[in-house]
Amino acid sequence: MFSQFAFPVFEQSIKDYHIIDDVYQPTLNPYTKGTIEYLLYAKNWVDTVQWHYEDIIRDPNIDPVAALVLKRKIDASNQVRTDMVEYIDSYFLQKHKDVKVKPDAKINTESPAWAIDRLSILALKIYHMNEEANRNEATAEHRAKCQEKLNILLDQKTDMFISINDLLTDIENGDKFMKVYKQMKMYNDDDLNPVLYQNKK
């Protein structure tokens, strides 16, 4: 099933990132370009780098200029993340383009790729919560609380596997259909963000 196929790719990306653990390190994607594995790995790598951007920017002693630079990087990362979700949805649209949709087929509230995006983030949560649950210098109370949270995340992982696989099966069987809306983000657009287009006058 696709969830069980994708999750180890996410885990590998996270593990590979933490070998150096530096937001400025290059991406060394081990998969063949053009494959879905390559895309899933690249998607999670973006998520992993952004996870650590978000850690860094919350440093109360961060230099304000550095914080602004980092905020720009987070904005750019969000755009890349959105683009990659759309690439993954394009993969599913192509894969299921010949499916005969049933007359009573329904649409889902989110596309397959946005569900997989949440699975990628969940892989990051599990990795880092596991770190905290096993951090030797932390108190026993802290580790116990983090283990409780980790157990919930692992339960969520099981539920997400089921729900994503069910969605894809419904699409394959024509019981549901995909309708992908390109993300119409306004804040990055010179013609839609009032602050940006007023500066162009």
mmCIF file of N, CA, C and O in Angstrom, residues 57-95:
data_model
loop_
_atom_site.group_PDB
_atom_site.id
_atom_site.type_symbol
_atom_site.label_atom_id
_atom_site.label_comp_id
_atom_site.label_asym_id
_atom_site.label_seq_id
_atom_site.Cartn_x
_atom_site.Cartn_y
_atom_site.Cartn_z
ATOM 1 N N ILE A 57 14.551 29.838 14.447
ATOM 2 C CA ILE A 57 13.958 31.179 14.515
ATOM 3 C C ILE A 57 13.306 31.448 15.868
ATOM 4 O O ILE A 57 13.035 32.596 16.220
ATOM 5 N N ARG A 58 13.083 30.382 16.653
ATOM 6 C CA ARG A 58 12.496 30.563 17.984
ATOM 7 C C ARG A 58 13.534 30.803 19.070
ATOM 8 O O ARG A 58 13.190 30.939 20.244
ATOM 9 N N ASP A 59 14.789 30.887 18.680
ATOM 10 C CA ASP A 59 15.849 31.223 19.633
ATOM 11 C C ASP A 59 15.608 32.648 20.143
ATOM 12 O O ASP A 59 15.617 33.601 19.361
ATOM 13 N N PRO A 60 15.360 32.841 21.446
ATOM 14 C CA PRO A 60 15.061 34.184 21.957
ATOM 15 C C PRO A 60 16.219 35.160 21.779
ATOM 16 O O PRO A 60 16.013 36.376 21.817
ATOM 17 N N ASN A 61 17.415 34.642 21.545
ATOM 18 C CA ASN A 61 18.590 35.510 21.392
ATOM 19 C C ASN A 61 19.008 35.692 19.940
ATOM 20 O O ASN A 61 20.089 36.228 19.675
ATOM 21 N N ILE A 62 18.155 35.269 19.009
ATOM 22 C CA ILE A 62 18.524 35.380 17.608
ATOM 23 C C ILE A 62 18.648 36.846 17.199
ATOM 24 O O ILE A 62 17.873 37.706 17.637
ATOM 25 N N ASP A 63 19.635 37.141 16.380
ATOM 26 C CA ASP A 63 19.816 38.492 15.861
ATOM 27 C C ASP A 63 18.623 38.857 14.971
ATOM 28 O O ASP A 63 18.215 38.038 14.131
ATOM 29 N N PRO A 64 18.028 40.028 15.143
ATOM 30 C CA PRO A 64 16.843 40.395 14.362
ATOM 31 C C PRO A 64 17.063 40.340 12.849
ATOM 32 O O PRO A 64 16.161 39.928 12.104
ATOM 33 N N VAL A 65 18.236 40.752 12.412
ATOM 34 C CA VAL A 65 18.523 40.699 10.966
ATOM 35 C C VAL A 65 18.572 39.251 10.500
ATOM 36 O O VAL A 65 18.014 38.890 9.451
ATOM 37 N N ALA A 66 19.231 38.403 11.286
ATOM 38 C CA ALA A 66 19.297 36.977 10.946
ATOM 39 C C ALA A 66 17.903 36.353 10.956
ATOM 40 O O ALA A 66 17.585 35.491 10.128
ATOM 41 N N ALA A 67 17.066 36.794 11.873
ATOM 42 C CA ALA A 67 15.696 36.275 11.953
ATOM 43 C C ALA A 67 14.910 36.636 10.700
ATOM 44 O O ALA A 67 14.126 35.817 10.193
ATOM 45 N N LEU A 68 15.103 37.850 10.195
ATOM 46 C CA LEU A 68 14.401 38.266 8.994
ATOM 47 C C LEU A 68 14.866 37.450 7.789
ATOM 48 O O LEU A 68 14.053 37.014 6.968
ATOM 49 N N VAL A 69 16.173 37.219 7.703
ATOM 50 C CA VAL A 69 16.714 36.386 6.622
ATOM 51 C C VAL A 69 16.107 34.989 6.697
ATOM 52 O O VAL A 69 15.696 34.410 5.685
ATOM 53 N N LEU A 70 16.031 34.462 7.904
ATOM 54 C CA LEU A 70 15.490 33.123 8.091
ATOM 55 C C LEU A 70 13.999 33.073 7.770
ATOM 56 O O LEU A 70 13.507 32.093 7.199
ATOM 57 N N LYS A 71 13.280 34.143 8.116
ATOM 58 C CA LYS A 71 11.850 34.206 7.778
ATOM 59 C C LYS A 71 11.659 34.136 6.265
ATOM 60 O O LYS A 71 10.730 33.476 5.778
ATOM 61 N N ARG A 72 12.517 34.797 5.520
ATOM 62 C CA ARG A 72 12.453 34.738 4.054
ATOM 63 C C ARG A 72 12.706 33.305 3.568
ATOM 64 O O ARG A 72 12.091 32.840 2.609
ATOM 65 N N LYS A 73 13.634 32.615 4.224
ATOM 66 C CA LYS A 73 13.928 31.229 3.853
ATOM 67 C C LYS A 73 12.723 30.332 4.138
ATOM 68 O O LYS A 73 12.407 29.428 3.352
ATOM 69 N N ILE A 74 12.052 30.568 5.250
ATOM 70 C CA ILE A 74 10.860 29.788 5.594
ATOM 71 C C ILE A 74 9.757 30.027 4.571
ATOM 72 O O ILE A 74 9.073 29.099 4.132
ATOM 73 N N ASP A 75 9.579 31.285 4.163
ATOM 74 C CA ASP A 75 8.578 31.608 3.135
ATOM 75 C C ASP A 75 8.884 30.874 1.832
ATOM 76 O O ASP A 75 7.987 30.293 1.207
ATOM 77 N N ALA A 76 10.161 30.901 1.432
ATOM 78 C CA ALA A 76 10.557 30.228 0.195
ATOM 79 C C ALA A 76 10.364 28.719 0.320
ATOM 80 O O ALA A 76 9.905 28.048 -0.617
ATOM 81 N N SER A 77 10.683 28.187 1.490
ATOM 82 C CA SER A 77 10.519 26.759 1.736
ATOM 83 C C SER A 77 9.054 26.357 1.666
ATOM 84 O O SER A 77 8.705 25.303 1.105
ATOM 85 N N ASN A 78 8.177 27.185 2.206
ATOM 86 C CA ASN A 78 6.738 26.903 2.138
ATOM 87 C C ASN A 78 6.253 26.824 0.696
ATOM 88 O O ASN A 78 5.414 25.994 0.356
ATOM 89 N N GLN A 79 6.786 27.711 -0.141
ATOM 90 C CA GLN A 79 6.387 27.692 -1.548
ATOM 91 C C GLN A 79 6.862 26.411 -2.229
ATOM 92 O O GLN A 79 6.131 25.784 -2.996
ATOM 93 N N VAL A 80 8.099 26.012 -1.948
ATOM 94 C CA VAL A 80 8.642 24.771 -2.524
ATOM 95 C C VAL A 80 7.813 23.576 -2.051
ATOM 96 O O VAL A 80 7.479 22.681 -2.835
ATOM 97 N N ARG A 81 7.476 23.575 -0.780
ATOM 98 C CA ARG A 81 6.660 22.491 -0.217
ATOM 99 C C ARG A 81 5.328 22.384 -0.948
ATOM 100 O O ARG A 81 4.895 21.293 -1.324
ATOM 101 N N THR A 82 4.676 23.510 -1.159
ATOM 102 C CA THR A 82 3.400 23.521 -1.868
ATOM 103 C C THR A 82 3.562 23.007 -3.291
ATOM 104 O O THR A 82 2.761 22.205 -3.778
ATOM 105 N N ASP A 83 4.609 23.460 -3.967
ATOM 106 C CA ASP A 83 4.870 23.010 -5.339
ATOM 107 C C ASP A 83 5.064 21.500 -5.388
ATOM 108 O O ASP A 83 4.558 20.820 -6.292
ATOM 109 N N MET A 84 5.781 20.964 -4.419
ATOM 110 C CA MET A 84 6.075 19.532 -4.423
ATOM 111 C C MET A 84 4.828 18.701 -4.145
ATOM 112 O O MET A 84 4.663 17.612 -4.685
ATOM 113 N N VAL A 85 3.946 19.218 -3.305
ATOM 114 C CA VAL A 85 2.663 18.539 -3.087
ATOM 115 C C VAL A 85 1.904 18.456 -4.414
ATOM 116 O O VAL A 85 1.324 17.423 -4.758
ATOM 117 N N GLU A 86 1.928 19.522 -5.179
ATOM 118 C CA GLU A 86 1.229 19.529 -6.457
ATOM 119 C C GLU A 86 1.867 18.558 -7.445
ATOM 120 O O GLU A 86 1.175 17.923 -8.243
ATOM 121 N N TYR A 87 3.198 18.406 -7.385
ATOM 122 C CA TYR A 87 3.869 17.417 -8.237
ATOM 123 C C TYR A 87 3.409 16.002 -7.873
ATOM 124 O O TYR A 87 3.194 15.164 -8.760
ATOM 125 N N ILE A 88 3.283 15.737 -6.578
ATOM 126 C CA ILE A 88 2.840 14.409 -6.136
ATOM 127 C C ILE A 88 1.402 14.171 -6.578
ATOM 128 O O ILE A 88 1.049 13.069 -7.029
ATOM 129 N N ASP A 89 0.558 15.184 -6.481
ATOM 130 C CA ASP A 89 -0.819 15.034 -6.965
ATOM 131 C C ASP A 89 -0.837 14.789 -8.472
ATOM 132 O O ASP A 89 -1.678 14.034 -8.976
ATOM 133 N N SER A 90 0.077 15.407 -9.202
ATOM 134 C CA SER A 90 0.156 15.164 -10.649
ATOM 135 C C SER A 90 0.477 13.704 -10.933
ATOM 136 O O SER A 90 -0.032 13.120 -11.902
ATOM 137 N N TYR A 91 1.313 13.116 -10.087
ATOM 138 C CA TYR A 91 1.630 11.688 -10.214
ATOM 139 C C TYR A 91 0.362 10.859 -10.084
ATOM 140 O O TYR A 91 0.113 9.940 -10.882
ATOM 141 N N PHE A 92 -0.467 11.158 -9.082
ATOM 142 C CA PHE A 92 -1.704 10.391 -8.880
ATOM 143 C C PHE A 92 -2.715 10.655 -9.989
ATOM 144 O O PHE A 92 -3.423 9.741 -10.423
ATOM 145 N N LEU A 93 -2.799 11.896 -10.449
ATOM 146 C CA LEU A 93 -3.706 12.207 -11.548
ATOM 147 C C LEU A 93 -3.336 11.410 -12.789
ATOM 148 O O LEU A 93 -4.205 10.868 -13.486
ATOM 149 N N GLN A 94 -2.055 11.334 -13.081
ATOM 150 C CA GLN A 94 -1.585 10.569 -14.236
ATOM 151 C C GLN A 94 -1.840 9.079 -14.042
ATOM 152 O O GLN A 94 -2.305 8.380 -14.955
ATOM 153 N N LYS A 95 -1.570 8.597 -12.843
ATOM 154 C CA LYS A 95 -1.732 7.167 -12.549
ATOM 155 C C LYS A 95 -3.181 6.718 -12.697
ATOM 156 O O LYS A 95 -3.455 5.607 -13.166
#
